[in-house]
Amino acid sequence: MTKIAVMVSGGGTNLQALIDAEKAGKIPHGKITLVIASNAKAYALERAAKAGIESTVVARKSYESQEAFDQAVVDTLRAHDIDMVILAGFLSILGETVIKAYPDRIINIHPSLIPSFCGKGFYGLKVHEAALERGVKVTGATVHLVNEIPDGGRILLQKAVAVEEGDTPEVLQRRVMEQAEWILLPQAAELLAASLNEEE
Ligand code: GAR
């Protein structure tokens, strides 16, 4: 069984989708055993508690350097025997130390069709604001492996979502979550968990 840590910063609706999928038997090769939040106020922590999943906070601002923060993340993951990591709206940057400790074992969900509207500065609502500003008619979500380039790792799954007349960033964000993110992320979690199970 692949032990999964989910890293979060905000509302945690993608974490909820993962919890629900696991309960429904859709992630048979993985088990979410830890939630790491970047801040103590993340509502995602309450979702973890409700689901009976252990959680902890590792905040970038509590560490003097990127390196010290990265080391704290790796130490936490190792202490819980974690095999793979899912970034589900985790907004702190993870540096080389974490990426090297978990090569091809970290996935991220991004709310656009990469390579559009991605990279540094594109997160959360900003992504949808940029898509609407550019006037695209189709957007979507992407799950990719995490490497040292922000949003630059190998693409695992993508799903397109229509932009509709009169969309606000909030309305578009919700549609992309419902029609793409909450479906793709559990699927990608099972894909990676199953492939890691085979390696054991
Ligand atoms: C999601 O839309 C996710 O794709 C996005 O943040 C939101 C988190 O929502 N992630 C990024 O923008 C990463 N660059 P959630 O906390 O409700 O899952």
Coordinates of C-alpha atoms and ligand atoms in Angstrom, one line a residue:
M1 CA 0.0 0.0 0.0
T2 CA 1.4 3.4 -1.1
K3 CA 1.4 5.9 1.8
I4 CA 0.2 9.3 0.6
A5 CA 0.8 12.7 2.1
V6 CA -1.4 15.6 0.8
M7 CA -0.1 19.1 1.1
V8 CA -2.6 22.0 1.3
S9 CA -2.8 25.7 2.0
G10 CA -6.5 26.6 1.7
G11 CA -10.0 25.3 1.6
G12 CA -9.0 21.8 0.7
T13 CA -11.8 20.9 -1.7
N14 CA -9.3 18.8 -3.7
L15 CA -8.2 17.1 -0.4
Q16 CA -11.9 16.4 0.1
A17 CA -12.2 14.9 -3.4
L18 CA -9.3 12.6 -2.5
I19 CA -10.7 11.6 0.8
D20 CA -14.1 10.8 -0.8
A21 CA -12.5 8.9 -3.6
E22 CA -10.5 6.8 -1.2
K23 CA -13.6 6.0 0.8
A24 CA -15.4 5.0 -2.3
G25 CA -12.7 2.5 -3.2
K26 CA -11.3 4.5 -6.1
I27 CA -7.7 4.7 -4.8
P28 CA -7.2 1.0 -4.0
H29 CA -3.4 1.2 -4.2
G30 CA -3.0 4.2 -1.9
K31 CA -3.9 5.4 1.6
I32 CA -3.8 9.1 2.7
T33 CA -2.0 8.9 6.0
L34 CA -0.9 12.5 6.5
V35 CA -2.0 16.1 5.6
I36 CA 0.6 18.9 5.8
A37 CA -0.7 22.4 5.8
S38 CA 1.4 25.6 5.1
N39 CA -0.6 27.5 7.7
A40 CA -2.7 26.7 10.8
K41 CA -5.7 28.5 9.4
A42 CA -6.2 26.2 6.4
Y43 CA -9.8 24.8 6.4
A44 CA -8.3 21.7 4.9
L45 CA -7.0 20.8 8.4
E46 CA -10.6 20.5 9.6
R47 CA -11.4 18.2 6.7
A48 CA -8.5 16.0 7.6
A49 CA -9.6 15.9 11.3
K50 CA -13.1 15.0 10.3
A51 CA -11.8 12.1 8.2
G52 CA -9.5 11.0 11.0
I53 CA -6.3 11.7 9.1
E54 CA -3.2 12.9 11.0
S55 CA -2.2 16.4 10.1
T56 CA 0.6 18.9 10.9
V57 CA 1.6 22.4 9.9
V58 CA 4.9 23.2 8.3
A59 CA 5.0 27.0 7.6
R60 CA 7.7 28.6 5.3
K61 CA 7.8 31.6 7.6
S62 CA 8.8 29.5 10.6
Y63 CA 12.2 28.8 8.9
E64 CA 15.1 31.1 8.1
S65 CA 15.8 29.7 4.7
Q66 CA 14.3 27.7 1.9
E67 CA 16.7 24.9 2.6
A68 CA 15.7 24.7 6.3
F69 CA 12.0 24.7 5.3
D70 CA 12.7 21.9 2.7
Q71 CA 14.5 19.9 5.2
A72 CA 11.6 20.2 7.7
V73 CA 9.2 19.0 5.0
V74 CA 11.4 16.0 4.1
D75 CA 11.9 15.1 7.8
T76 CA 8.1 15.2 8.3
L77 CA 7.4 13.0 5.3
R78 CA 10.1 10.5 6.3
A79 CA 9.0 10.4 9.9
H80 CA 5.6 9.2 8.6
D81 CA 7.1 6.8 6.1
I82 CA 5.4 8.6 3.2
D83 CA 5.9 7.1 -0.3
M84 CA 4.2 9.8 -2.5
V85 CA 3.1 13.4 -2.1
I86 CA 0.1 15.2 -3.6
L87 CA 0.1 19.0 -3.8
A88 CA -3.5 20.0 -3.6
G89 CA -3.5 23.8 -3.6
F90 CA -0.2 24.0 -1.7
L91 CA 1.1 27.4 -2.3
S92 CA 4.6 27.4 -0.8
I93 CA 7.4 26.6 -3.2
L94 CA 9.2 23.2 -2.6
G95 CA 12.9 23.3 -3.3
E96 CA 15.4 20.9 -4.6
T97 CA 15.8 19.0 -1.3
V98 CA 12.2 17.9 -1.3
I99 CA 12.1 17.2 -5.1
K100 CA 15.3 15.1 -4.9
A101 CA 14.0 13.1 -1.9
Y102 CA 10.8 12.2 -3.8
P103 CA 11.8 11.9 -7.5
D104 CA 8.7 11.4 -9.7
R105 CA 6.7 10.8 -6.5
I106 CA 5.2 14.3 -6.2
I107 CA 2.1 15.4 -8.2
N108 CA 0.5 18.8 -8.4
I109 CA -2.9 19.9 -9.6
H110 CA -2.9 23.2 -11.6
P111 CA -6.2 24.9 -12.6
S112 CA -5.4 25.5 -16.3
L113 CA -4.3 23.6 -19.4
I114 CA -0.5 23.8 -19.0
P115 CA 1.4 25.4 -20.7
S116 CA -1.2 28.2 -20.6
F117 CA -1.5 30.3 -17.5
C118 CA 1.1 28.6 -15.4
G119 CA 4.5 29.1 -13.7
K120 CA 5.5 31.7 -11.1
G121 CA 2.7 33.9 -9.9
F122 CA -0.1 31.8 -11.4
Y123 CA -2.1 30.2 -8.5
G124 CA -5.7 30.0 -7.4
L125 CA -8.0 32.7 -8.7
K126 CA -5.2 34.5 -10.5
V127 CA -5.1 31.7 -13.0
H128 CA -8.8 32.1 -13.9
E129 CA -8.5 35.9 -14.0
A130 CA -5.7 35.6 -16.5
A131 CA -7.7 33.1 -18.6
L132 CA -10.7 35.4 -18.7
E133 CA -8.5 38.4 -19.5
R134 CA -7.0 36.6 -22.5
G135 CA -10.4 35.6 -23.7
V136 CA -9.8 31.9 -24.1
K137 CA -12.9 29.8 -24.8
V138 CA -11.5 26.6 -23.3
T139 CA -9.5 26.2 -20.1
G140 CA -9.2 23.2 -17.7
A141 CA -7.0 21.5 -15.2
T142 CA -3.7 19.6 -15.3
V143 CA -2.1 17.1 -13.0
H144 CA 1.7 16.9 -13.5
L145 CA 4.8 15.5 -11.8
V146 CA 6.7 18.1 -9.8
N147 CA 10.3 18.9 -10.8
E148 CA 12.5 22.0 -10.2
I149 CA 10.6 24.1 -12.8
P150 CA 7.3 25.5 -11.5
D151 CA 4.5 23.7 -13.2
G152 CA 7.1 22.3 -15.6
G153 CA 7.1 18.5 -14.8
R154 CA 5.7 15.7 -17.0
I155 CA 2.0 16.0 -17.6
L156 CA 0.0 13.0 -16.4
L157 CA -3.6 14.0 -17.0
Q158 CA -5.5 17.0 -18.4
K159 CA -9.2 17.8 -18.9
A160 CA -10.7 20.7 -20.8
V161 CA -13.5 22.9 -19.4
A162 CA -15.6 25.4 -21.4
V163 CA -15.5 29.1 -20.6
E164 CA -18.9 30.6 -20.7
E165 CA -20.3 34.0 -21.5
G166 CA -20.4 36.2 -18.4
D167 CA -18.0 34.0 -16.3
T168 CA -16.4 35.6 -13.3
P169 CA -13.1 34.2 -12.0
E170 CA -15.0 32.7 -9.1
V171 CA -17.6 31.0 -11.3
L172 CA -15.0 29.7 -13.7
Q173 CA -12.9 28.4 -10.8
R174 CA -15.8 26.5 -9.4
R175 CA -16.6 24.9 -12.9
V176 CA -13.0 23.9 -13.4
M177 CA -12.9 22.3 -9.9
E178 CA -16.2 20.4 -10.4
Q179 CA -15.7 19.3 -14.0
A180 CA -11.9 18.7 -13.9
E181 CA -9.9 19.0 -10.7
W182 CA -12.0 16.8 -8.4
I183 CA -12.1 14.1 -11.0
L184 CA -8.5 14.2 -12.3
L185 CA -6.7 14.4 -9.0
P186 CA -8.0 11.1 -7.5
Q187 CA -7.4 9.4 -10.9
A188 CA -3.8 10.6 -11.0
A189 CA -3.3 9.6 -7.3
E190 CA -4.4 6.0 -8.1
L191 CA -2.2 5.9 -11.2
L192 CA 0.9 6.9 -9.3
A193 CA 0.1 4.9 -6.2
A194 CA -0.4 1.8 -8.4
S195 CA 2.9 2.3 -10.2
L196 CA 4.8 2.7 -6.9
N197 CA 3.1 -0.4 -5.5
E198 CA 4.5 -2.4 -8.4
E199 CA 8.1 -1.1 -7.7
E200 CA 8.0 -2.5 -4.1
Ligands
GAR1 C1 -7.2 24.6 -6.7 O1 -8.0 25.2 -7.7 C2 -5.9 24.2 -7.3 O2 -5.9 23.8 -8.6 C3 -5.1 25.5 -7.1 O3 -5.5 26.0 -5.9 C4 -6.9 25.6 -5.6 C5 -6.9 25.0 -4.2 O4 -8.3 24.8 -3.9 N1 -3.7 25.3 -7.2 C6 -2.9 26.2 -7.8 O5 -3.2 27.2 -8.3 C7 -1.4 25.7 -7.8 N2 -0.6 26.5 -8.7 P1 -8.6 23.7 -2.7 O6 -7.8 24.2 -1.5 O7 -10.1 23.9 -2.5 O8 -8.3 22.4 -3.2

